[in-house]
Short mmCIF file of C-alpha atoms in Angstrom, two decimals:
data_model
loop_
_atom_site.label_atom_id
_atom_site.label_comp_id
_atom_site.label_asym_id
_atom_site.label_seq_id
_atom_site.Cartn_x
_atom_site.Cartn_y
_atom_site.Cartn_z
CA UNK A 216 141.90 59.02 -108.45
CA UNK A 217 141.21 59.57 -111.88
CA UNK A 218 138.22 58.18 -113.95
CA UNK A 219 139.79 55.12 -115.14
CA UNK A 220 137.16 52.33 -115.61
CA UNK A 221 136.03 51.57 -119.20
CA UNK A 222 134.14 48.70 -118.29
CA UNK A 223 131.38 50.36 -116.53
CA UNK A 224 128.66 51.92 -117.81
CA UNK A 225 128.19 55.85 -118.16
CA UNK A 226 125.88 56.16 -115.75
CA UNK A 227 127.75 54.40 -113.05
CA UNK A 228 130.62 56.32 -113.99
CA UNK A 229 128.72 59.21 -113.61
CA UNK A 230 127.47 58.21 -110.23
CA UNK A 231 131.22 57.73 -109.17
CA UNK A 232 132.06 60.87 -110.33
CA UNK A 233 129.43 63.05 -108.75
CA UNK A 234 129.79 61.11 -105.28
CA UNK A 235 133.47 62.52 -105.31
CA UNK A 236 132.73 66.11 -106.08
CA UNK A 237 129.75 65.60 -103.42
CA UNK A 238 132.25 65.56 -100.60
CA UNK A 239 133.09 69.04 -101.23
CA UNK A 240 129.57 70.24 -100.58
CA UNK A 241 129.48 70.44 -96.97
CA UNK A 242 125.83 68.74 -95.99
CA UNK A 243 124.86 65.32 -97.40
CA UNK A 244 121.43 66.74 -98.36
CA UNK A 245 123.02 68.72 -101.22
CA UNK A 246 124.25 65.23 -102.80
CA UNK A 247 121.14 64.58 -104.59
CA UNK A 248 120.24 67.95 -105.96
CA UNK A 249 123.81 68.34 -107.17
CA UNK A 250 123.77 65.10 -108.80
CA UNK A 251 120.22 66.46 -110.63
CA UNK A 252 121.97 69.68 -111.58
CA UNK A 253 125.15 68.19 -113.46
CA UNK A 254 122.67 65.55 -114.98
CA UNK A 255 120.52 68.19 -116.20
CA UNK A 256 123.31 70.27 -117.90
CA UNK A 257 124.53 66.86 -119.47
CA UNK A 258 121.06 66.16 -120.57
CA UNK A 259 119.87 67.56 -124.04
CA UNK A 260 117.99 70.47 -124.04
CA UNK A 261 117.36 74.11 -125.33
CA UNK A 262 117.57 75.62 -121.64
CA UNK A 263 119.92 74.64 -119.10
CA UNK A 264 118.14 77.48 -116.37
CA UNK A 265 117.01 75.79 -113.42
CA UNK A 266 113.18 74.86 -114.27
CA UNK A 267 113.68 73.25 -117.49
CA UNK A 268 116.43 71.21 -116.16
CA UNK A 269 114.17 70.21 -112.80
CA UNK A 270 111.52 69.07 -115.75
CA UNK A 271 114.16 66.79 -117.42
CA UNK A 272 115.63 65.11 -114.36
CA UNK A 273 112.35 64.72 -112.05
CA UNK A 274 109.27 64.65 -114.21
CA UNK A 275 107.25 63.66 -111.59
CA UNK A 276 108.10 66.26 -109.15
CA UNK A 277 109.00 69.31 -110.96
CA UNK A 278 107.89 71.69 -108.19
CA UNK A 279 110.08 70.34 -105.57
CA UNK A 280 113.20 69.75 -108.04
CA UNK A 281 113.11 73.09 -108.84
CA UNK A 282 113.23 74.49 -105.32
CA UNK A 283 116.22 72.04 -104.43
CA UNK A 284 118.04 72.99 -107.57
CA UNK A 285 117.46 76.54 -106.78
CA UNK A 286 118.64 76.19 -103.35
CA UNK A 287 121.70 74.59 -104.31
CA UNK A 288 122.69 77.06 -106.84
CA UNK A 289 121.54 80.10 -105.78
CA UNK A 290 121.49 79.91 -101.68
CA UNK A 291 123.83 76.96 -100.61
CA UNK A 292 127.38 77.98 -98.84
CA UNK A 293 129.91 75.74 -100.55
CA UNK A 294 133.39 76.64 -102.22
CA UNK A 295 133.72 76.99 -105.79
CA UNK A 296 137.31 77.05 -105.40
CA UNK A 297 137.47 73.61 -103.33
CA UNK A 298 134.93 71.88 -105.94
CA UNK A 299 137.06 73.03 -108.88
CA UNK A 300 139.87 71.74 -107.17
CA UNK A 301 138.62 68.15 -107.01
CA UNK A 302 137.19 68.62 -110.62
CA UNK A 303 140.82 68.90 -111.89
CA UNK A 304 141.99 66.20 -109.60
CA UNK A 305 139.28 63.83 -110.79
CA UNK A 306 139.71 64.84 -114.52
CA UNK A 307 143.28 65.85 -115.04
CA UNK A 308 144.78 61.78 -114.90
CA UNK A 309 142.33 61.59 -117.94
CA UNK A 310 143.59 64.40 -120.15
CA UNK A 311 147.09 63.58 -118.98
CA UNK A 312 147.09 60.12 -120.68
CA UNK A 313 147.40 61.72 -123.90
CA UNK A 314 150.28 63.97 -122.64
CA UNK A 315 151.59 66.31 -120.09
CA UNK A 316 149.84 69.65 -119.69
CA UNK A 317 151.45 72.27 -122.53
CA UNK A 318 149.88 75.53 -121.75
CA UNK A 319 148.04 77.57 -119.16
CA UNK A 320 145.21 79.49 -120.91
CA UNK A 321 143.97 82.70 -120.03
CA UNK A 322 140.75 84.22 -121.51
CA UNK A 323 137.62 85.96 -121.08
CA UNK A 324 134.03 85.32 -121.90
CA UNK A 325 130.55 87.54 -122.09
CA UNK A 326 127.14 86.98 -121.62
CA UNK A 327 124.27 89.37 -122.88
CA UNK A 328 122.30 90.52 -120.56
CA UNK A 329 119.14 92.61 -120.28
CA UNK A 330 118.73 95.15 -117.54
CA UNK A 331 121.16 96.47 -114.85
CA UNK A 332 120.35 94.15 -111.82
CA UNK A 333 122.48 91.12 -112.45
CA UNK A 334 125.48 91.15 -110.64
CA UNK A 335 128.26 92.89 -112.84
CA UNK A 336 126.60 93.56 -115.80
CA UNK A 337 127.59 96.90 -117.68
CA UNK A 338 128.03 98.19 -121.22
CA UNK A 339 131.35 96.66 -122.07
CA UNK A 340 133.00 94.40 -124.80
CA UNK A 341 131.17 91.21 -125.19
CA UNK A 342 133.25 88.95 -127.34
CA UNK A 343 130.02 86.74 -128.03
CA UNK A 344 128.53 89.46 -129.72
CA UNK A 345 131.53 91.16 -131.03
CA UNK A 346 130.70 94.57 -129.85
CA UNK A 347 130.40 96.60 -126.74
CA UNK A 348 126.58 95.67 -125.19
CA UNK A 349 125.30 95.07 -122.08
CA UNK A 350 126.67 91.92 -120.40
CA UNK A 351 128.73 90.09 -117.67
CA UNK A 352 132.31 89.31 -118.16
CA UNK A 353 133.98 86.44 -116.72
CA UNK A 354 137.70 85.75 -116.37
CA UNK A 355 138.99 81.91 -116.94
CA UNK A 356 142.00 79.76 -116.59
CA UNK A 357 142.45 76.61 -118.35
CA UNK A 358 145.07 74.12 -118.44
CA UNK A 359 145.53 72.46 -121.56
CA UNK A 360 147.26 69.73 -124.12
CA UNK A 361 146.83 68.67 -127.55
CA UNK A 362 144.07 66.53 -126.27
CA UNK A 363 141.71 68.56 -124.38
CA UNK A 364 141.74 71.52 -121.66
CA UNK A 365 139.91 72.23 -118.81
CA UNK A 366 138.97 75.20 -116.67
CA UNK A 367 140.47 75.50 -113.18
CA UNK A 368 139.64 78.89 -112.27
CA UNK A 369 136.77 81.25 -113.02
CA UNK A 370 135.69 84.97 -111.58
CA UNK A 371 133.30 87.39 -112.41
CA UNK A 372 134.78 90.47 -113.86
CA UNK A 373 133.36 93.26 -111.32
CA UNK A 374 133.39 96.86 -113.37
CA UNK A 375 134.64 99.82 -111.18
CA UNK A 376 131.03 101.05 -110.97
CA UNK A 377 129.78 98.12 -109.36
CA UNK A 378 132.88 97.78 -106.89
CA UNK A 379 132.31 101.30 -105.56
CA UNK A 380 128.43 101.13 -105.13
CA UNK A 381 127.88 99.65 -101.80
CA UNK A 382 124.21 99.20 -102.39
CA UNK A 383 124.53 97.37 -105.42
CA UNK A 384 127.11 94.91 -104.09
CA UNK A 385 124.77 94.54 -101.15
CA UNK A 386 121.90 93.49 -103.33
CA UNK A 387 123.95 91.07 -105.55
CA UNK A 388 125.71 89.34 -102.39
CA UNK A 389 129.30 90.52 -103.17
CA UNK A 390 131.73 89.51 -100.92
CA UNK A 391 133.23 92.19 -98.74
CA UNK A 392 136.93 90.86 -99.73
CA UNK A 393 136.18 91.10 -103.58
CA UNK A 394 137.61 94.71 -104.87
CA UNK A 395 137.90 96.09 -108.05
CA UNK A 396 140.62 94.38 -110.09
CA UNK A 397 141.24 94.55 -114.24
CA UNK A 398 140.72 91.38 -116.02
CA UNK A 399 144.75 91.07 -116.39
CA UNK A 400 144.73 91.27 -112.46
CA UNK A 401 142.35 88.88 -112.02
CA UNK A 402 144.16 86.43 -114.35
CA UNK A 403 147.36 87.15 -112.58
CA UNK A 404 145.79 86.13 -109.17
CA UNK A 405 144.46 83.00 -110.75
CA UNK A 406 148.08 81.95 -111.95
CA UNK A 407 149.53 82.57 -108.74
CA UNK A 408 146.69 80.51 -106.99
CA UNK A 409 147.41 77.47 -109.49
CA UNK A 410 151.02 77.82 -108.71
CA UNK A 411 150.39 77.62 -104.64
CA UNK A 412 147.91 75.00 -105.35
CA UNK A 413 150.82 73.00 -106.86
CA UNK A 414 149.35 72.65 -110.39
CA UNK A 415 152.08 71.94 -112.82
CA UNK A 416 153.70 74.80 -114.37
CA UNK A 417 153.12 75.40 -117.98
CA UNK A 418 153.70 78.49 -120.46
CA UNK A 419 151.13 81.18 -120.39
CA UNK A 420 148.86 81.88 -123.42
CA UNK A 421 146.55 84.75 -123.76
CA UNK A 422 145.16 87.06 -126.37
CA UNK A 423 145.88 90.63 -126.97
CA UNK A 424 143.47 91.97 -124.14
CA UNK A 425 145.97 90.59 -121.58
CA UNK A 426 149.00 90.63 -123.96
CA UNK A 427 149.16 94.48 -124.20
CA UNK A 428 149.19 94.77 -120.55
CA UNK A 429 153.00 95.35 -119.54
CA UNK A 430 152.39 94.68 -115.99
CA UNK A 431 150.68 91.22 -116.79
CA UNK A 432 153.59 90.37 -118.56
CA UNK A 433 156.05 91.34 -115.99
CA UNK A 434 153.70 89.78 -113.29
CA UNK A 435 153.72 85.91 -115.56
CA UNK A 436 157.93 86.53 -115.70
CA UNK A 437 157.95 87.11 -111.91
CA UNK A 438 156.25 84.10 -111.21
CA UNK A 439 158.90 81.95 -113.14
CA UNK A 440 156.33 81.37 -116.36
CA UNK A 441 156.86 81.85 -120.16
CA UNK A 442 154.66 83.19 -122.23
CA UNK A 443 152.89 83.75 -125.82
CA UNK A 444 150.89 86.38 -125.60
CA UNK A 445 148.75 88.32 -128.63
CA UNK A 446 149.27 92.24 -128.95
CA UNK A 447 148.22 94.91 -131.13
CA UNK A 448 149.71 96.16 -134.49
CA UNK A 449 150.58 99.76 -132.27
CA UNK A 450 152.68 97.85 -129.68
CA UNK A 451 155.91 99.75 -129.40
CA UNK A 452 159.44 97.51 -129.90
CA UNK A 453 162.95 98.06 -130.44
CA UNK A 454 163.89 96.12 -133.66
CA UNK A 455 166.35 93.54 -133.54
CA UNK A 456 169.78 94.24 -132.74
CA UNK A 457 168.53 97.83 -131.01
CA UNK A 458 167.82 99.22 -127.54
CA UNK A 459 167.51 102.39 -125.77
CA UNK A 460 170.42 104.76 -125.16
CA UNK A 461 172.07 104.45 -122.00
CA UNK A 462 171.53 106.68 -118.84
CA UNK A 463 173.10 110.01 -119.32
CA UNK A 464 176.68 110.36 -117.67
CA UNK A 465 176.68 112.25 -114.25
CA UNK A 466 178.06 115.83 -115.14
CA UNK A 467 178.92 116.24 -111.25
CA UNK A 468 176.08 118.64 -110.61
CA UNK A 469 172.47 117.61 -109.61
CA UNK A 470 170.96 114.20 -109.05
CA UNK A 471 172.54 111.61 -111.20
CA UNK A 472 170.56 110.02 -113.67
CA UNK A 473 169.61 106.20 -114.08
CA UNK A 474 167.39 105.61 -116.82
CA UNK A 475 167.47 104.80 -120.22
CA UNK A 476 167.04 106.99 -122.72
CA UNK A 477 165.35 107.54 -126.59
CA UNK A 478 165.86 110.70 -128.34
CA UNK A 479 164.04 112.24 -131.63
CA UNK A 480 166.34 109.98 -133.73
CA UNK A 481 166.57 106.90 -131.37
CA UNK A 482 162.87 105.44 -130.65
CA UNK A 483 161.25 102.13 -130.79
CA UNK A 484 158.86 101.26 -133.70
CA UNK A 485 155.31 99.99 -133.77
CA UNK A 486 154.70 96.06 -134.56
CA UNK A 487 153.14 96.51 -137.52
CA UNK A 488 156.11 99.02 -138.74
CA UNK A 489 158.91 96.42 -137.53
CA UNK A 490 156.69 93.84 -139.53
CA UNK A 491 156.30 95.72 -143.02
CA UNK A 492 160.04 96.21 -142.80
CA UNK A 493 161.48 92.77 -142.35
CA UNK A 494 162.86 91.21 -145.61
CA UNK A 495 161.06 88.91 -147.90
CA UNK A 496 163.31 86.20 -146.59
CA UNK A 497 162.26 87.01 -142.99
CA UNK A 498 158.68 85.25 -143.94
CA UNK A 499 158.29 81.63 -144.08
CA UNK A 500 154.99 79.08 -144.57
CA UNK A 501 154.62 77.08 -141.24
CA UNK A 502 151.95 74.98 -140.96
CA UNK A 503 150.30 73.61 -137.39
CA UNK A 504 147.66 71.35 -136.16
CA UNK A 505 144.36 72.74 -134.23
CA UNK A 506 143.06 69.37 -132.78
CA UNK A 507 141.60 68.13 -136.13
CA UNK A 508 142.88 66.16 -139.07
CA UNK A 509 143.05 69.37 -141.21
CA UNK A 510 146.56 71.15 -141.25
CA UNK A 511 146.54 74.62 -141.30
CA UNK A 512 149.29 77.07 -142.62
CA UNK A 513 149.94 80.70 -143.00
CA UNK A 514 153.12 82.87 -143.33
CA UNK A 515 155.33 83.74 -140.45
CA UNK A 516 158.32 85.79 -139.32
CA UNK A 517 159.91 85.97 -135.65
CA UNK A 518 162.63 88.07 -134.65
CA UNK A 519 163.95 88.89 -131.37
CA UNK A 520 163.24 92.30 -130.30
CA UNK A 521 163.15 94.13 -126.82
CA UNK A 522 159.55 95.44 -125.60
CA UNK A 523 159.54 99.28 -125.26
CA UNK A 524 156.54 100.56 -123.52
CA UNK A 525 157.59 102.72 -121.22
CA UNK A 526 161.18 101.47 -120.65
CA UNK A 527 162.19 105.45 -120.16
CA UNK A 528 161.31 104.37 -116.55
CA UNK A 529 164.00 101.60 -115.86
CA UNK A 530 167.34 101.46 -115.31
CA UNK A 531 168.37 99.10 -117.85
CA UNK A 532 166.69 97.73 -121.22
CA UNK A 533 164.02 94.97 -121.20
CA UNK A 534 165.41 91.59 -121.68
CA UNK A 535 165.08 90.09 -125.51
CA UNK A 536 162.05 88.12 -126.47
CA UNK A 537 160.38 86.89 -129.70
CA UNK A 538 157.90 88.51 -131.65
CA UNK A 539 155.92 86.31 -133.96
CA UNK A 540 153.85 88.06 -136.73
CA UNK A 541 151.29 86.14 -139.08
CA UNK A 542 150.86 87.45 -142.54
CA UNK A 543 148.85 85.56 -144.67
CA UNK A 544 149.56 85.67 -148.38
CA UNK A 545 146.34 86.52 -149.23
CA UNK A 546 146.01 89.59 -146.88
CA UNK A 547 147.09 93.21 -147.48
CA UNK A 548 148.97 93.50 -144.26
CA UNK A 549 150.26 91.26 -141.15
CA UNK A 550 147.03 90.17 -139.22
CA UNK A 551 148.60 89.00 -135.89
CA UNK A 552 151.24 89.92 -133.55
CA UNK A 553 152.24 87.86 -130.44
CA UNK A 554 155.28 88.41 -127.88
CA UNK A 555 156.71 85.46 -126.19
CA UNK A 556 159.57 84.51 -123.41
CA UNK A 557 160.12 81.03 -124.62
CA UNK A 558 163.84 80.24 -125.24
CA UNK A 559 166.13 82.02 -127.78
CA UNK A 560 166.83 78.61 -129.60
CA UNK A 561 163.06 77.49 -129.78
CA UNK A 562 161.74 76.84 -133.45
CA UNK A 563 159.34 78.95 -135.38
CA UNK A 564 157.42 76.05 -135.71
CA UNK A 565 157.21 75.61 -131.94
CA UNK A 566 156.26 79.12 -131.46
CA UNK A 567 153.46 78.95 -133.98
CA UNK A 568 152.48 75.93 -132.41
CA UNK A 569 152.18 77.33 -128.65
CA UNK A 570 150.51 80.69 -130.32
CA UNK A 571 148.06 78.81 -131.96
CA UNK A 572 147.36 76.36 -128.80
CA UNK A 573 145.28 79.17 -127.64
CA UNK A 574 142.41 77.95 -129.82
CA UNK A 575 141.47 75.49 -127.02
CA UNK A 576 140.01 77.99 -125.09
CA UNK A 577 137.79 78.49 -127.79
CA UNK A 578 136.42 75.02 -127.89
CA UNK A 579 136.08 75.22 -124.11
CA UNK A 580 133.83 78.23 -124.11
CA UNK A 581 131.91 76.73 -127.08
CA UNK A 582 131.03 73.42 -125.79
CA UNK A 583 130.29 75.28 -122.07
CA UNK A 584 128.06 77.63 -123.70
CA UNK A 585 126.21 75.35 -126.41
CA UNK A 586 126.21 72.15 -124.52
CA UNK A 587 126.51 72.56 -121.22
CA UNK A 588 124.35 76.04 -120.79
CA UNK A 589 127.29 78.27 -119.36
CA UNK A 590 125.05 81.57 -120.10
CA UNK A 591 121.66 80.11 -118.90
CA UNK A 592 121.50 81.41 -115.29
CA UNK A 593 118.74 83.67 -114.82
CA UNK A 594 119.93 84.58 -110.93
CA UNK A 595 121.21 88.04 -110.30
CA UNK A 596 123.55 87.14 -107.50
CA UNK A 597 127.18 86.70 -106.96
CA UNK A 598 126.54 83.26 -105.59
CA UNK A 599 124.66 82.11 -108.18
CA UNK A 600 126.39 83.23 -111.20
CA UNK A 601 129.89 81.27 -109.93
CA UNK A 602 128.15 77.96 -108.34
CA UNK A 603 126.24 77.50 -112.09
CA UNK A 604 129.69 78.14 -113.38
CA UNK A 605 131.64 75.59 -111.37
CA UNK A 606 128.53 72.89 -112.15
CA UNK A 607 128.91 73.44 -115.61
CA UNK A 608 132.80 73.11 -115.43
CA UNK A 609 132.01 70.00 -113.29
CA UNK A 610 129.92 68.63 -115.94
CA UNK A 611 132.26 69.36 -118.89
CA UNK A 612 134.97 67.84 -116.93
CA UNK A 613 132.94 64.45 -116.92
CA UNK A 614 132.27 64.79 -120.37
CA UNK A 615 136.05 65.08 -121.12
CA UNK A 616 137.22 62.34 -119.09
CA UNK A 617 133.89 60.19 -120.62
CA UNK A 618 134.86 60.59 -124.03
CA UNK A 619 137.92 58.16 -123.57
CA UNK A 620 135.37 55.30 -122.59
CA UNK A 621 132.92 55.94 -125.28
CA UNK A 622 133.72 53.87 -128.49
CA UNK A 623 134.68 55.98 -131.59
CA UNK A 624 131.41 54.45 -133.64
CA UNK A 625 129.51 56.44 -130.96
CA UNK A 626 130.79 59.59 -132.14
CA UNK A 627 131.37 62.89 -129.96
CA UNK A 628 127.73 63.71 -129.37
CA UNK A 629 126.28 60.47 -128.03
CA UNK A 630 124.24 60.69 -124.77
CA UNK A 631 126.30 59.77 -121.74
CA UNK A 632 122.71 59.62 -119.48
CA UNK A 633 119.33 58.07 -120.30
CA UNK A 634 116.93 60.96 -120.95
CA UNK A 635 113.67 60.99 -119.13
CA UNK A 636 110.57 61.98 -120.88
CA UNK A 637 108.87 65.45 -120.09
CA UNK A 638 105.81 65.60 -118.18
CA UNK A 639 102.85 66.06 -120.44
CA UNK A 640 102.19 69.57 -121.12
CA UNK A 641 105.16 71.11 -119.69
CA UNK A 642 106.15 74.65 -120.82
CA UNK A 643 108.69 76.83 -119.10
CA UNK A 644 107.76 80.10 -117.84
CA UNK A 645 108.68 82.49 -120.58
CA UNK A 646 108.70 80.22 -123.31
CA UNK A 647 105.88 81.29 -126.29
CA UNK A 648 102.45 79.37 -126.00
CA UNK A 649 102.62 76.62 -128.72
CA UNK A 650 99.01 77.04 -129.57
#
């Protein structure tokens, strides 16, 4: 059952929501701290780590609340996958009232960290900082339409140095069955799991961090899904109407050759070179909407090409697909590139609209981090990292469903729960002394 009632108060709808989710926790005594944890994530506050939330939700018994919340998130053995499945079942009806799911969106997000003990922390690219730094990175899969999106899978990326270090794994509680996987491999596993769980299939969207991985794109195609994925300007492509040379005819001696070829005069080009060589008439202004009342526009070209990456190891050329290129009129050169296996008869407008729908995941992460404290967990272990993220997504799911019940005049930021007063003189550990 979805969250359909608009006659009850936010408090009563929240109670019904957490009661439905509590059934996945395994023990009845986890229901109360689960409700408190979700409430703490939804209530206003600068920090959504355990101690400040305990003070917000139970100001009369902060220490006891702190202990129960900490046990729920860091110690209790309940399934993140089962909880996220239940969140999806509860929230998707509210999303689908505004239209069918249009896309599955893959992305990752980073959390800056100090030190080396938090699970998975390493010097790697952190999107939040826009550079390489000490951080954790998690990969997620969201389902989306034009109205909203919801993360349905979430997993920490474990760098190879961590995956191959038994001592660090043991201290952080990394499960034995977790082995090193690249981020695209994690994403493909999430997609495969979603398909097996019966999630309605849709096109897959991802940025260039995933789109440049040929095995990732081939994996999506092998699962029967279309994609629209970012690529780099250096990605090699066969221009429209061209493809690799056919295998050499067998001379009758030696092993017969069966692989396509290229030579010094017949070679693929980079996506950037392809874009710069397109005639002026190939570029057209196209508009799209990004979930607001503002219509955005830019200049795009869409051409049918064949990806060329290592196709000399194949017996046949890769199938044709779309290359979508954005070149704003105020830029000296193209700025963004995508590959897509959407049908050959799809319109340019539909291609652009699909590529730009990936903006939804940026809204997910913005709200999960800024409003729900996704990056505020202070523990170091594998279980706590994932439990906290799952509880953040559960709270986010309630917000998605609840927004349909809040009158437009109340605004998106109207509180959905009553706010108890903090105890007199409360100051979380580590915060500056106001005196």
